[in-house]
JSON list of C-alpha atoms in Angstrom, two decimals:
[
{"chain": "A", "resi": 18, "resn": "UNK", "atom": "CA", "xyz": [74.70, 61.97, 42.63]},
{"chain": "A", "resi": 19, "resn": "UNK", "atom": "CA", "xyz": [75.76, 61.66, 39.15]},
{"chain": "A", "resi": 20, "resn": "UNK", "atom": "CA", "xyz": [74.93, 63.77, 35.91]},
{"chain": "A", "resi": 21, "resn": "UNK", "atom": "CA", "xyz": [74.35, 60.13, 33.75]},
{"chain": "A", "resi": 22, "resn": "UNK", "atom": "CA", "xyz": [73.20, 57.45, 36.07]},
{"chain": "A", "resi": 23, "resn": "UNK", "atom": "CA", "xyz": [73.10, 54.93, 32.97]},
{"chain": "A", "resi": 24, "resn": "UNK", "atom": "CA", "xyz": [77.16, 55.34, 32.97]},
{"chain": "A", "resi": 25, "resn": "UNK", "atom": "CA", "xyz": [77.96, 55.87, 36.59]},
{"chain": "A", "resi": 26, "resn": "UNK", "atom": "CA", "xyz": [76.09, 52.19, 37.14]},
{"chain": "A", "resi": 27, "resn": "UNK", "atom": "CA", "xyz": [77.87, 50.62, 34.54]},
{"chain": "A", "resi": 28, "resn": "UNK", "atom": "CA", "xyz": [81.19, 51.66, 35.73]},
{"chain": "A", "resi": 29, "resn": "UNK", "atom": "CA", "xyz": [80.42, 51.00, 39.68]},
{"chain": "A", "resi": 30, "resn": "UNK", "atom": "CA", "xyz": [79.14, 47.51, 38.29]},
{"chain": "A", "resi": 31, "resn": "UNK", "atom": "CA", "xyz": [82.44, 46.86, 36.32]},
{"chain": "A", "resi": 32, "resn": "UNK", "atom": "CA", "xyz": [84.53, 48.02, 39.35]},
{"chain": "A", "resi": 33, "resn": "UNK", "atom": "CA", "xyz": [83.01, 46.46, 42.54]},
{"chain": "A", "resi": 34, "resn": "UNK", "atom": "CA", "xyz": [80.38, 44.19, 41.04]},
{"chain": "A", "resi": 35, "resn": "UNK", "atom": "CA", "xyz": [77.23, 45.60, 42.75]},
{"chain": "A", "resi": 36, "resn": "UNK", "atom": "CA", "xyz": [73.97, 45.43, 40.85]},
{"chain": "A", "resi": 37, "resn": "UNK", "atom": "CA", "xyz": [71.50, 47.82, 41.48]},
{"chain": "A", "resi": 38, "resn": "UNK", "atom": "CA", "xyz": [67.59, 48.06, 42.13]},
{"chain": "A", "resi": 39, "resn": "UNK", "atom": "CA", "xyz": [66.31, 51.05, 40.53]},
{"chain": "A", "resi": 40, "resn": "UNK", "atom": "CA", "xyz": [63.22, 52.63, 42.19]},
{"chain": "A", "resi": 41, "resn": "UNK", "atom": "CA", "xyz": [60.11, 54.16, 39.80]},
{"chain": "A", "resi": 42, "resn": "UNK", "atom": "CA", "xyz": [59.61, 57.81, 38.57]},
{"chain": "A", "resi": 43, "resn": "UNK", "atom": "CA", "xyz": [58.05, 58.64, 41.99]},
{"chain": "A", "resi": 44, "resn": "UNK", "atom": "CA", "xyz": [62.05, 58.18, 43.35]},
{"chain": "A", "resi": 45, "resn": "UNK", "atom": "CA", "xyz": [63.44, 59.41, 40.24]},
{"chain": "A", "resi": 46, "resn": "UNK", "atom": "CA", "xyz": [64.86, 56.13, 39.41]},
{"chain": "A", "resi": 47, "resn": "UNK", "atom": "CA", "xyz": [66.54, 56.07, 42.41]},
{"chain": "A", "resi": 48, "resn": "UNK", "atom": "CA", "xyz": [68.93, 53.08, 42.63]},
{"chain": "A", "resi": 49, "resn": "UNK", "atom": "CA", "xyz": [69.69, 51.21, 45.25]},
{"chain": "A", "resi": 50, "resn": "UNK", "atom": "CA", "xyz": [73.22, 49.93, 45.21]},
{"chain": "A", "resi": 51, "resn": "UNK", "atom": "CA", "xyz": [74.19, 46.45, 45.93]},
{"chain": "A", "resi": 52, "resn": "UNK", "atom": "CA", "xyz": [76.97, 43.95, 47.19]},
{"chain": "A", "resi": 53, "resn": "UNK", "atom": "CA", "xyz": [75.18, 40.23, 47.25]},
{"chain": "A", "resi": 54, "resn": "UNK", "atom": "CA", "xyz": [72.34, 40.95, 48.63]},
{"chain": "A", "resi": 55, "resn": "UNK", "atom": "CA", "xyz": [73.45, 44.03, 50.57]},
{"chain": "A", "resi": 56, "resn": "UNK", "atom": "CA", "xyz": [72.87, 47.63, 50.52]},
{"chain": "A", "resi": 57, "resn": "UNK", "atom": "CA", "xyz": [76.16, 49.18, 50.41]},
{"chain": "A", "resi": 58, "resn": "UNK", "atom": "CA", "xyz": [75.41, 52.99, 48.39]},
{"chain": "A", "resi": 59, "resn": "UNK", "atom": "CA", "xyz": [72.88, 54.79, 46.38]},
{"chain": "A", "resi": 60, "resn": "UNK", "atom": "CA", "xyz": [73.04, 56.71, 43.37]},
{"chain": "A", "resi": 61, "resn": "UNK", "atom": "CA", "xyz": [70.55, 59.38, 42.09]},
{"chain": "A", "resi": 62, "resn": "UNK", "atom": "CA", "xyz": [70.53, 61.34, 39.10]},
{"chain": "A", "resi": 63, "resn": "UNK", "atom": "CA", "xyz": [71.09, 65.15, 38.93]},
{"chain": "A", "resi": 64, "resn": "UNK", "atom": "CA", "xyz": [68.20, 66.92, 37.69]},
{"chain": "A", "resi": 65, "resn": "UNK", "atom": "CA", "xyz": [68.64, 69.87, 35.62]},
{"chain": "A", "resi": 66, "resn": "UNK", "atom": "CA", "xyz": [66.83, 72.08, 38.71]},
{"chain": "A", "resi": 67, "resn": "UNK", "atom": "CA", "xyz": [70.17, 70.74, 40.78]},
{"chain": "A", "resi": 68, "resn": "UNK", "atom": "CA", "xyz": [73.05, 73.02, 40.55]},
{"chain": "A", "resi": 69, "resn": "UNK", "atom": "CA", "xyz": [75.60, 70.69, 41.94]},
{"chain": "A", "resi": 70, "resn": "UNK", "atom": "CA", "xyz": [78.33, 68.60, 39.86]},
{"chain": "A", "resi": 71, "resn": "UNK", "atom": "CA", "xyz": [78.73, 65.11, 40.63]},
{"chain": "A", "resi": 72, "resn": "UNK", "atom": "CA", "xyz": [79.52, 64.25, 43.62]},
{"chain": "A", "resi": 73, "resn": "UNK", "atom": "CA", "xyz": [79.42, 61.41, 46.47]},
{"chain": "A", "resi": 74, "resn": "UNK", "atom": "CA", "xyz": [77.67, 62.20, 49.50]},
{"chain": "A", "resi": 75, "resn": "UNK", "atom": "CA", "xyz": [78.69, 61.23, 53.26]},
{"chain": "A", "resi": 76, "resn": "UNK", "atom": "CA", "xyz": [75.33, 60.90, 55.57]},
{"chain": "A", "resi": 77, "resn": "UNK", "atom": "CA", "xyz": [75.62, 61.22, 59.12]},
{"chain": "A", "resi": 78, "resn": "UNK", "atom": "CA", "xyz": [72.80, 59.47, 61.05]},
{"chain": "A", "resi": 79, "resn": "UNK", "atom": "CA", "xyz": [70.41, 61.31, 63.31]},
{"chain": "A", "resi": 80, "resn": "UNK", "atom": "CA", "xyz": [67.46, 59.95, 65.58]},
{"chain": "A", "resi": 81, "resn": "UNK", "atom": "CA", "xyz": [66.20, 63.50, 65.76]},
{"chain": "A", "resi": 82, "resn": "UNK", "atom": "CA", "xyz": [66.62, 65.81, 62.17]},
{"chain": "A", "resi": 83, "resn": "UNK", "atom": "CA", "xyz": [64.48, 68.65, 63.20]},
{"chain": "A", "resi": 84, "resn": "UNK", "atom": "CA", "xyz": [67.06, 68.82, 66.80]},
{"chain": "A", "resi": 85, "resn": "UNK", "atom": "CA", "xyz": [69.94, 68.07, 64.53]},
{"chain": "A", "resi": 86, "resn": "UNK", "atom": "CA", "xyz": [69.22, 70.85, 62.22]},
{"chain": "A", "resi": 87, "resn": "UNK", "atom": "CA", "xyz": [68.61, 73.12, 65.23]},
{"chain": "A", "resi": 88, "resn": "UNK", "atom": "CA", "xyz": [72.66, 71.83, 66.47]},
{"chain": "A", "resi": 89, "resn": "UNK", "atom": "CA", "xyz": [73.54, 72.61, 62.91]},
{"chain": "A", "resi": 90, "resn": "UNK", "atom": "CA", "xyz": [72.79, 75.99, 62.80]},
{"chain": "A", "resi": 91, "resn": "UNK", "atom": "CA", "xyz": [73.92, 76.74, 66.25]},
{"chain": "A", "resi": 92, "resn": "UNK", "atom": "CA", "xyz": [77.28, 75.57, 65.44]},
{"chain": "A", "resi": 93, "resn": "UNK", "atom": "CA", "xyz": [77.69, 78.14, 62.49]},
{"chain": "A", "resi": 94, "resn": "UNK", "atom": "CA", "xyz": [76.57, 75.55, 59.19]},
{"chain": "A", "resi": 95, "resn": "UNK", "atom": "CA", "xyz": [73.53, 76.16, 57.40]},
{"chain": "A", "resi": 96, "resn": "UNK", "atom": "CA", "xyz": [70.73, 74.36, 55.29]},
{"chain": "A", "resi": 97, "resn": "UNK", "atom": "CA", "xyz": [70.99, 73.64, 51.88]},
{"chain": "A", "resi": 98, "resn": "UNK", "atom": "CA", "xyz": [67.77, 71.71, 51.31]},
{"chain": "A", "resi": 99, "resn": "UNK", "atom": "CA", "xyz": [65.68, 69.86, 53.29]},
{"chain": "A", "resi": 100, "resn": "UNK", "atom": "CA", "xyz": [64.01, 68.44, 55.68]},
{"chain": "A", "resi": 101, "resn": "UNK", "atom": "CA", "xyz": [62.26, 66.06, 54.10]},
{"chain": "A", "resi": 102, "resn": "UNK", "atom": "CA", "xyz": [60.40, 62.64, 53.52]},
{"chain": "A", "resi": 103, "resn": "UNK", "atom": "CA", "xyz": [61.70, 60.22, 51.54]},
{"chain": "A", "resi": 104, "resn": "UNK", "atom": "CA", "xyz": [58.77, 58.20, 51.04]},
{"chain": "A", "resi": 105, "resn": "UNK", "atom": "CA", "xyz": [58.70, 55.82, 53.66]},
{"chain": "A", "resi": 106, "resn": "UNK", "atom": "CA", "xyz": [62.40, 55.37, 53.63]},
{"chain": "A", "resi": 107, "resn": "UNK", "atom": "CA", "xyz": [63.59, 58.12, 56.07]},
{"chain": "A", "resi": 108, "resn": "UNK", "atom": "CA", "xyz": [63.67, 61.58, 56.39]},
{"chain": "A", "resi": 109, "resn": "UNK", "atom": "CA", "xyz": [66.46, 63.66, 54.81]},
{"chain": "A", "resi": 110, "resn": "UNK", "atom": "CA", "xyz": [68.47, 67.07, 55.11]},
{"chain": "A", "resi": 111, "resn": "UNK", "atom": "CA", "xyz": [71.92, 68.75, 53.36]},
{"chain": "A", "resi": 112, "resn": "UNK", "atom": "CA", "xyz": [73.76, 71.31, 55.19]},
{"chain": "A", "resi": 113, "resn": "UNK", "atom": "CA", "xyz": [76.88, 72.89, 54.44]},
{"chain": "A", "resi": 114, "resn": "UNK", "atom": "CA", "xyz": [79.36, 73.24, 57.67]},
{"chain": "A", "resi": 115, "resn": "UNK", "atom": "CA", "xyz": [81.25, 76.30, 58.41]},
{"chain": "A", "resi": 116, "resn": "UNK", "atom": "CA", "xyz": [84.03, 75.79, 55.90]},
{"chain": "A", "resi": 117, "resn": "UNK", "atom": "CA", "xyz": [81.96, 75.33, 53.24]},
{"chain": "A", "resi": 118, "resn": "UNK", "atom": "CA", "xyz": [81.94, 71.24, 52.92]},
{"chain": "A", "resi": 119, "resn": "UNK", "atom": "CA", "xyz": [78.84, 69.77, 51.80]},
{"chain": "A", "resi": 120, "resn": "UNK", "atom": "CA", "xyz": [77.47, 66.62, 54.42]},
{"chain": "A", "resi": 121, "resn": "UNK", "atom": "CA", "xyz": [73.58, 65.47, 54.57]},
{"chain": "A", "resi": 122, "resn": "UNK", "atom": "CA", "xyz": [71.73, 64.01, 57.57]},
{"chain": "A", "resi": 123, "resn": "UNK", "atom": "CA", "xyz": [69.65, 60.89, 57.42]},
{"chain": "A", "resi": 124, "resn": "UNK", "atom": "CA", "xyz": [66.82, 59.65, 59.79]},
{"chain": "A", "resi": 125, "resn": "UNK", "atom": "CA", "xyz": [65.55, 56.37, 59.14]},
{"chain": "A", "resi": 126, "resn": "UNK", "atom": "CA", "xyz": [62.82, 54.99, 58.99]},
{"chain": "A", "resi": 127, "resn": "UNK", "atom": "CA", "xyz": [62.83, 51.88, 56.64]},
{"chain": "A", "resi": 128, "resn": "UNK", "atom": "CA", "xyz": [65.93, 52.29, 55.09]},
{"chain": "A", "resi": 129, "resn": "UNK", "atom": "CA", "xyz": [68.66, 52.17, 58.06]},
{"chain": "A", "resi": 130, "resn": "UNK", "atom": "CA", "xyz": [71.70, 52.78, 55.76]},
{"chain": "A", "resi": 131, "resn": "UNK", "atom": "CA", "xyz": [74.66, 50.84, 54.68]},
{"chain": "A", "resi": 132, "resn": "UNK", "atom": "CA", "xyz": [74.58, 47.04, 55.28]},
{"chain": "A", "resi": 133, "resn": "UNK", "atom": "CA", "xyz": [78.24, 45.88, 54.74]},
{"chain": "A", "resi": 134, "resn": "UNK", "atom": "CA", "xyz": [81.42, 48.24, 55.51]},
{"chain": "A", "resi": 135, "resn": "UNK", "atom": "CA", "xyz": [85.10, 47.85, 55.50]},
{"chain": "A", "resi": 136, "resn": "UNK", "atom": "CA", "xyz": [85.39, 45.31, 52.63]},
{"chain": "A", "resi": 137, "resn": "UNK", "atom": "CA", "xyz": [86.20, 45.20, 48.89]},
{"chain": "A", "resi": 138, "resn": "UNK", "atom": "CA", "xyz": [83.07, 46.68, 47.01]},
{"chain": "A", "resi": 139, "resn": "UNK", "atom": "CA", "xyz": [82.08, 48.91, 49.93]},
{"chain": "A", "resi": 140, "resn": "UNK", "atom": "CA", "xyz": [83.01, 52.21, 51.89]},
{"chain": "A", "resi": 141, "resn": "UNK", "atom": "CA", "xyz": [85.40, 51.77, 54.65]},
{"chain": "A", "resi": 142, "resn": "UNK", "atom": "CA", "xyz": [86.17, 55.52, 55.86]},
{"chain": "A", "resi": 143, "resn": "UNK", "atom": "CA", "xyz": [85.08, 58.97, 55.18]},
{"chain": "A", "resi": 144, "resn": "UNK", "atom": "CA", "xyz": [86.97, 62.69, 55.67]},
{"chain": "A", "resi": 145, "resn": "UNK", "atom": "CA", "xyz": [86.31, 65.99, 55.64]},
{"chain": "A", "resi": 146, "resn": "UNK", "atom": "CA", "xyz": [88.71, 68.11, 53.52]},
{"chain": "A", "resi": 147, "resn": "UNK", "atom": "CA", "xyz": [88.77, 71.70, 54.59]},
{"chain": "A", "resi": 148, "resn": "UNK", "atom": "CA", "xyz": [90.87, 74.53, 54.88]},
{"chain": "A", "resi": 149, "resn": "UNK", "atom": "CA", "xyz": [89.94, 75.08, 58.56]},
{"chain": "A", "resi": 150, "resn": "UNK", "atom": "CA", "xyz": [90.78, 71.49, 60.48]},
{"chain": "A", "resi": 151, "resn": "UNK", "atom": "CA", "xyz": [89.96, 73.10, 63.73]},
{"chain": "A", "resi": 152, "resn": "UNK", "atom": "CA", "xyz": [86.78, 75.06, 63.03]},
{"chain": "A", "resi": 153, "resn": "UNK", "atom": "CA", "xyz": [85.48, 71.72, 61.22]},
{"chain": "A", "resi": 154, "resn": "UNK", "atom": "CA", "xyz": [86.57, 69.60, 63.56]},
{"chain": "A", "resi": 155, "resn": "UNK", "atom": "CA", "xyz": [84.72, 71.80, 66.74]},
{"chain": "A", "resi": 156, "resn": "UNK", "atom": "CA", "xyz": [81.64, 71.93, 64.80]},
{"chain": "A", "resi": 157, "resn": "UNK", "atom": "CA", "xyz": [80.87, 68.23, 63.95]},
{"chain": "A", "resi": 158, "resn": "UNK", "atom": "CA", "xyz": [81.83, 67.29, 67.81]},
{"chain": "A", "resi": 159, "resn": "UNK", "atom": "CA", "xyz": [79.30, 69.69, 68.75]},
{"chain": "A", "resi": 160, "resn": "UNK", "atom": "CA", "xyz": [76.33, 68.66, 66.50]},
{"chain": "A", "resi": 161, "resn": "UNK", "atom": "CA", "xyz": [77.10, 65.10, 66.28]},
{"chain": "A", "resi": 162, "resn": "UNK", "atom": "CA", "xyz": [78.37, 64.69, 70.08]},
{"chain": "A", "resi": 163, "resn": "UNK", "atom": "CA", "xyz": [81.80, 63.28, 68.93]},
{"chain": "A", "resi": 164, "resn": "UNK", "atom": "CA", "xyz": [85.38, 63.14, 70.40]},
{"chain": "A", "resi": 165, "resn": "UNK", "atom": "CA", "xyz": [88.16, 64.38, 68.60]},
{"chain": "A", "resi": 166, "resn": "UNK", "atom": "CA", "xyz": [91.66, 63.19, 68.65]},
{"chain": "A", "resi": 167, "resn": "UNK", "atom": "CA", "xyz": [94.62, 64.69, 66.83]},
{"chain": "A", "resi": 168, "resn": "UNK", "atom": "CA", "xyz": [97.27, 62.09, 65.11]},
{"chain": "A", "resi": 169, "resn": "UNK", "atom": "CA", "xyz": [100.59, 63.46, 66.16]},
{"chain": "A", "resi": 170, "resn": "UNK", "atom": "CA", "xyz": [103.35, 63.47, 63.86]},
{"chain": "A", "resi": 171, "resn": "UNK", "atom": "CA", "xyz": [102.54, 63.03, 60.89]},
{"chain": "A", "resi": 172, "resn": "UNK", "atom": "CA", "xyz": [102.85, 65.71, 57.91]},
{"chain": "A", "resi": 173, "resn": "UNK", "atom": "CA", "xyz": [99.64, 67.66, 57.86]},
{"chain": "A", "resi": 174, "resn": "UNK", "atom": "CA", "xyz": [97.22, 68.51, 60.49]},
{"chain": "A", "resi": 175, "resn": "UNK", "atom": "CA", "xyz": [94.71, 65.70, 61.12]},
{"chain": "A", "resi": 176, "resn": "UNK", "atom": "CA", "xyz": [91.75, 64.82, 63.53]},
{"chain": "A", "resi": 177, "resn": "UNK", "atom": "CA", "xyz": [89.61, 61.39, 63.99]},
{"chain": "A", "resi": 178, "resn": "UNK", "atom": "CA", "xyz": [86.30, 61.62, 65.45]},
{"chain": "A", "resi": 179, "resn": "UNK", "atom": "CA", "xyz": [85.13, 59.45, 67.73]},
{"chain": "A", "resi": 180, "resn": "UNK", "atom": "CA", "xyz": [81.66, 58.26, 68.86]},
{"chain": "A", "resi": 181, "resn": "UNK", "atom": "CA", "xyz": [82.31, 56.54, 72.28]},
{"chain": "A", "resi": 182, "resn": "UNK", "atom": "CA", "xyz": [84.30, 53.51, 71.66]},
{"chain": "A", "resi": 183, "resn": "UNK", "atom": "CA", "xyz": [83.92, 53.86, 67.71]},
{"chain": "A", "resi": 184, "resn": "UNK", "atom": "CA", "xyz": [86.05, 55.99, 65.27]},
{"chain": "A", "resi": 185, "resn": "UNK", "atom": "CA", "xyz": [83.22, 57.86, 62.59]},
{"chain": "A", "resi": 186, "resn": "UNK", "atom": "CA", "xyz": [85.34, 59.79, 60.59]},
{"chain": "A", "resi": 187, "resn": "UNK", "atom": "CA", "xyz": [88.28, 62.53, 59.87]},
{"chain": "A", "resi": 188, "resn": "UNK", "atom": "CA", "xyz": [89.17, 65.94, 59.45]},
{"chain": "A", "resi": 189, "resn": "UNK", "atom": "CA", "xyz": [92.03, 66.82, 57.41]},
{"chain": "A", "resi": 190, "resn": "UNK", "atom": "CA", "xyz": [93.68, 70.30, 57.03]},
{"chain": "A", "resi": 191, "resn": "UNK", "atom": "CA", "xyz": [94.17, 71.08, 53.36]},
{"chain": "A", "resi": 192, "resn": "UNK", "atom": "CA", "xyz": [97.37, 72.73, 52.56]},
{"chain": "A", "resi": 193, "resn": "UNK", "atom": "CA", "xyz": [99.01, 75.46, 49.58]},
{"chain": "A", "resi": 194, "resn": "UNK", "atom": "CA", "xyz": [99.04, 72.14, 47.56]},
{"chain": "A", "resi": 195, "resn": "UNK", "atom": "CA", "xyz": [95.30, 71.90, 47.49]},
{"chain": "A", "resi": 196, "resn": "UNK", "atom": "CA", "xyz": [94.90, 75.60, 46.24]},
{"chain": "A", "resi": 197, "resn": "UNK", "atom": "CA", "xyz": [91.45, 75.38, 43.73]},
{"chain": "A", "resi": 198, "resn": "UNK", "atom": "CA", "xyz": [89.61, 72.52, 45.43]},
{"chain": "A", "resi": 199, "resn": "UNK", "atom": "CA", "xyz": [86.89, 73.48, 47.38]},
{"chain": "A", "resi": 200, "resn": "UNK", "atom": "CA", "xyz": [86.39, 71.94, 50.93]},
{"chain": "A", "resi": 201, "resn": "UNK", "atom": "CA", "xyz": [84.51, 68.34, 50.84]},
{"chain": "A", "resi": 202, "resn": "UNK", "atom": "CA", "xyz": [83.75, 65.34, 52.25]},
{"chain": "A", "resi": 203, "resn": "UNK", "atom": "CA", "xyz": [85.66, 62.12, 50.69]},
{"chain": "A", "resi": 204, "resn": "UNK", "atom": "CA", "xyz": [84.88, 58.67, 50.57]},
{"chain": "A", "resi": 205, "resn": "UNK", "atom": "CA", "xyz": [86.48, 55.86, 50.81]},
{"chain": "A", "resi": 206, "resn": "UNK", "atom": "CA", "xyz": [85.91, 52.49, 49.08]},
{"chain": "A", "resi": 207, "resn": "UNK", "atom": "CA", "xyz": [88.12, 49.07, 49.78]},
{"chain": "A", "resi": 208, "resn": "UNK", "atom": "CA", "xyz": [89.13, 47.24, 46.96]},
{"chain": "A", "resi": 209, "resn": "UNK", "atom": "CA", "xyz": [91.08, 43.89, 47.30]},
{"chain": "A", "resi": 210, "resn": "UNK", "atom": "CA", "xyz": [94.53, 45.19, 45.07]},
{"chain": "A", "resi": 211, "resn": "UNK", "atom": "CA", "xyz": [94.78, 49.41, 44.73]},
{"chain": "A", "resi": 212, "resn": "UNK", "atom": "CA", "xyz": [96.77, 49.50, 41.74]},
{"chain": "A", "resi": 213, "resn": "UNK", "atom": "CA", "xyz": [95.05, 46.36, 40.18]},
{"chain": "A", "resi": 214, "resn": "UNK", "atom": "CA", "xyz": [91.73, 48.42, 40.63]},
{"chain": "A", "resi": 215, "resn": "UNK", "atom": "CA", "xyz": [93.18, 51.98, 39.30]},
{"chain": "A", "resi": 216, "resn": "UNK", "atom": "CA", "xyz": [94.02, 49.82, 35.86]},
{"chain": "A", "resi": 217, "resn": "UNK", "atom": "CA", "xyz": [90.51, 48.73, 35.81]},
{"chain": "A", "resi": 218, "resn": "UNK", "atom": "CA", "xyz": [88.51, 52.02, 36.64]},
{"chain": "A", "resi": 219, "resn": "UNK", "atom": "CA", "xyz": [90.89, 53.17, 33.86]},
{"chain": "A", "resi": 220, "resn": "UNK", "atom": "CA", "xyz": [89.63, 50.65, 31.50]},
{"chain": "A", "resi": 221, "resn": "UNK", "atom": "CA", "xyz": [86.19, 51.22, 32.39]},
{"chain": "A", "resi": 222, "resn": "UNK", "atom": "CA", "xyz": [86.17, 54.87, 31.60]},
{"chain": "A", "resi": 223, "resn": "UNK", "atom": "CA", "xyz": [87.31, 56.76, 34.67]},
{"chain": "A", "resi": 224, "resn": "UNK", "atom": "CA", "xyz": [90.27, 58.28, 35.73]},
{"chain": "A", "resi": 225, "resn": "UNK", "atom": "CA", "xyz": [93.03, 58.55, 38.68]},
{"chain": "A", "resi": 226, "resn": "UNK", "atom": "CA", "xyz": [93.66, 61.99, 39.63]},
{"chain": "A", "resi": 227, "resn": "UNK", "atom": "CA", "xyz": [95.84, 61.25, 42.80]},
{"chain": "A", "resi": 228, "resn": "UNK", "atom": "CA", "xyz": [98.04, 57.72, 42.16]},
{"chain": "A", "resi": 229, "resn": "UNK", "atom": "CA", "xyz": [98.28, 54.98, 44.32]},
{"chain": "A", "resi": 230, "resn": "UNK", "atom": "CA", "xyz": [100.55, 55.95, 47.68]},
{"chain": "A", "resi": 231, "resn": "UNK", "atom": "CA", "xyz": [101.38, 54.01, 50.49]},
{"chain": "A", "resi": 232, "resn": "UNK", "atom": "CA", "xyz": [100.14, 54.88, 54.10]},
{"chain": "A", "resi": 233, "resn": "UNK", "atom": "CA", "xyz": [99.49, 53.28, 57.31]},
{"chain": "A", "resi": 234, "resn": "UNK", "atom": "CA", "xyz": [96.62, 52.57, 57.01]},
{"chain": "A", "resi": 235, "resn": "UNK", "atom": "CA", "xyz": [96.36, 51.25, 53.39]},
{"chain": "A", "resi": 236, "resn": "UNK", "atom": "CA", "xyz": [97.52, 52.09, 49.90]},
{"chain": "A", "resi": 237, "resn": "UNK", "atom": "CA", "xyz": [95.43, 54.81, 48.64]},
{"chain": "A", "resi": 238, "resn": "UNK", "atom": "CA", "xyz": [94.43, 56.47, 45.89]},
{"chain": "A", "resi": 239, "resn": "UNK", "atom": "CA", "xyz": [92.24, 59.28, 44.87]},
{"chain": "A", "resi": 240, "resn": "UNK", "atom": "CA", "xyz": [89.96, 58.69, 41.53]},
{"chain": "A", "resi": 241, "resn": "UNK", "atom": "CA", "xyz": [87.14, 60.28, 39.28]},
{"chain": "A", "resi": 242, "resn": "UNK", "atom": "CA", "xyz": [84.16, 58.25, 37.60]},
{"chain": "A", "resi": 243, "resn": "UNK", "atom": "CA", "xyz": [83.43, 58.79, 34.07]},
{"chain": "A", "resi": 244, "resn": "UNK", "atom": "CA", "xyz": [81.21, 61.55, 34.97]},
{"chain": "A", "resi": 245, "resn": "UNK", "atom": "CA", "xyz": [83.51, 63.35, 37.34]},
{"chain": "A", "resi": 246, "resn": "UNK", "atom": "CA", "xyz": [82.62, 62.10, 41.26]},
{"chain": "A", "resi": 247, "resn": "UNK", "atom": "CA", "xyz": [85.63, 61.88, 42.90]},
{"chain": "A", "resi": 248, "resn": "UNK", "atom": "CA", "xyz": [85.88, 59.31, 45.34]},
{"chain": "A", "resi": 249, "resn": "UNK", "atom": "CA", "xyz": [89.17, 57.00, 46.81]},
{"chain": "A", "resi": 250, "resn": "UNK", "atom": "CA", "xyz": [90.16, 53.53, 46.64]},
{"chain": "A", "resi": 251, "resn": "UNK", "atom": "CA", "xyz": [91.96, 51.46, 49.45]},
{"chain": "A", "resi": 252, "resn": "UNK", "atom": "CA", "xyz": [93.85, 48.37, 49.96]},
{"chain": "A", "resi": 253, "resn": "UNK", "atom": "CA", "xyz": [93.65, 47.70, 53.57]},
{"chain": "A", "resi": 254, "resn": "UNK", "atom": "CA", "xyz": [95.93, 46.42, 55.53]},
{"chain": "A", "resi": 255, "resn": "UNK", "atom": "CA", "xyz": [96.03, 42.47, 56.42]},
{"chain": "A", "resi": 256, "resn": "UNK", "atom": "CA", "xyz": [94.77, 42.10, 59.41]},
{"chain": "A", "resi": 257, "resn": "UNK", "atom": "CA", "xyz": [96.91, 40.59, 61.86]}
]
């Protein structure tokens, strides 16, 4: 969600080449993010009725929102808006969990979600940021029927969640260093060359708040579109 969706288009179109199909006034002009042919994000503008800033938004799935908001509130989050239709796309709820991080819950109906992951242009992993790893981590597993599993060894306290055989997300324990930002969730988007693509987000009007660092799992690093979203950028690693 963006507070100018002219300029947050032109920028995502300058940095990962999508185009976008904008829906009419009954969507509020609603676009439709693409990759090819592919739907790979959405982007909605914030009406003046929305107290939010500009954010991106991770969307768990859900066969069942009405059960899923019962889970939600069992586990301690609550609802921020919602449920409801989105036309004859799905159906549609936001929730805080019980750190504060904001997350919404799709059910689909015509609209199943995103079509291409884990390459350039589109998102590849998401995280929760909180300052309570292991009341975050307890309460997605429980609503969403996920496994966690804590990385040993590293730095700073960190959990992936797992849905059978498939790894969904992570939970990350924010430290003294993060002191000001609120809990979130992030996202990540691949991009063929990380630094290559912090020059040109630059260019194109937004900024890098974190610079590129290497990891494991990719160089990363941690960016703002011209009209604030924060969001991160990785260079995966060559497969083998």
């Amino acid at each position: 969600m963006t507070t100018d969706a002219e300029k947050a288009r032109e920028f995502y179109k300058g940095l990962f080449e999508w185009t976008f199909a904008i829906g009419g006034p009954e969507s509020g002009h609603y676009a439709m993010a693409n990759l090819g042919n592919d739907h790979v994000a959405g982007l909605g503008q914030i009406g003046p009725e929305m107290k939010m800033p500009p954010a991106w938004s991770v969307y768990f799935a859900s066969d069942d929102l009405d059960d899923t908001i019962t889970k939600v509130k069992a586990a301690g989050g609550n609802v921020m808006m919602g449920p409801m239709d989105v036309m004859e796309e799905g159906r549609m709820a936001v929730f805080t969990d019980p750190t504060g991080a904001v997350f919404g819950v799709w059910q689909p109906k015509r609209h199943t979600g995103a079509q291409r992951i884990d390459e350039p242009g589109a998102m590849t992993w998401y995280e929760v940021n909180t300052p309570d790893a292991a009341k975050a981590r307890d309460f997605y597993c429980s609503v969403f029927d996920l496994e966690p599993h804590k990385m040993e060894g590293g730095p700073i306290e960190y959990y992936t969640l797992h849905k059978g055989a498939k790894t969904v997300g992570g939970v990350l324990q924010m430290t003294k260093e993060w002191a000001g930002v609120p809990p979130h969730w992030m996202a990540y988007f691949a991009v063929p060359n990380t630094d290559a693509a912090a020059k040109k987000l630059t260019a194109l009007g937004g900024k890098v708040s974190v610079p590129a660092f290497d990891t494991p799992y990719g160089r990363i690093a941690v960016v703002n579109d011209p009209t604030g979203a924060v969001f991160s950028i990785v260079q995966l690693p060559a497969k083998s």
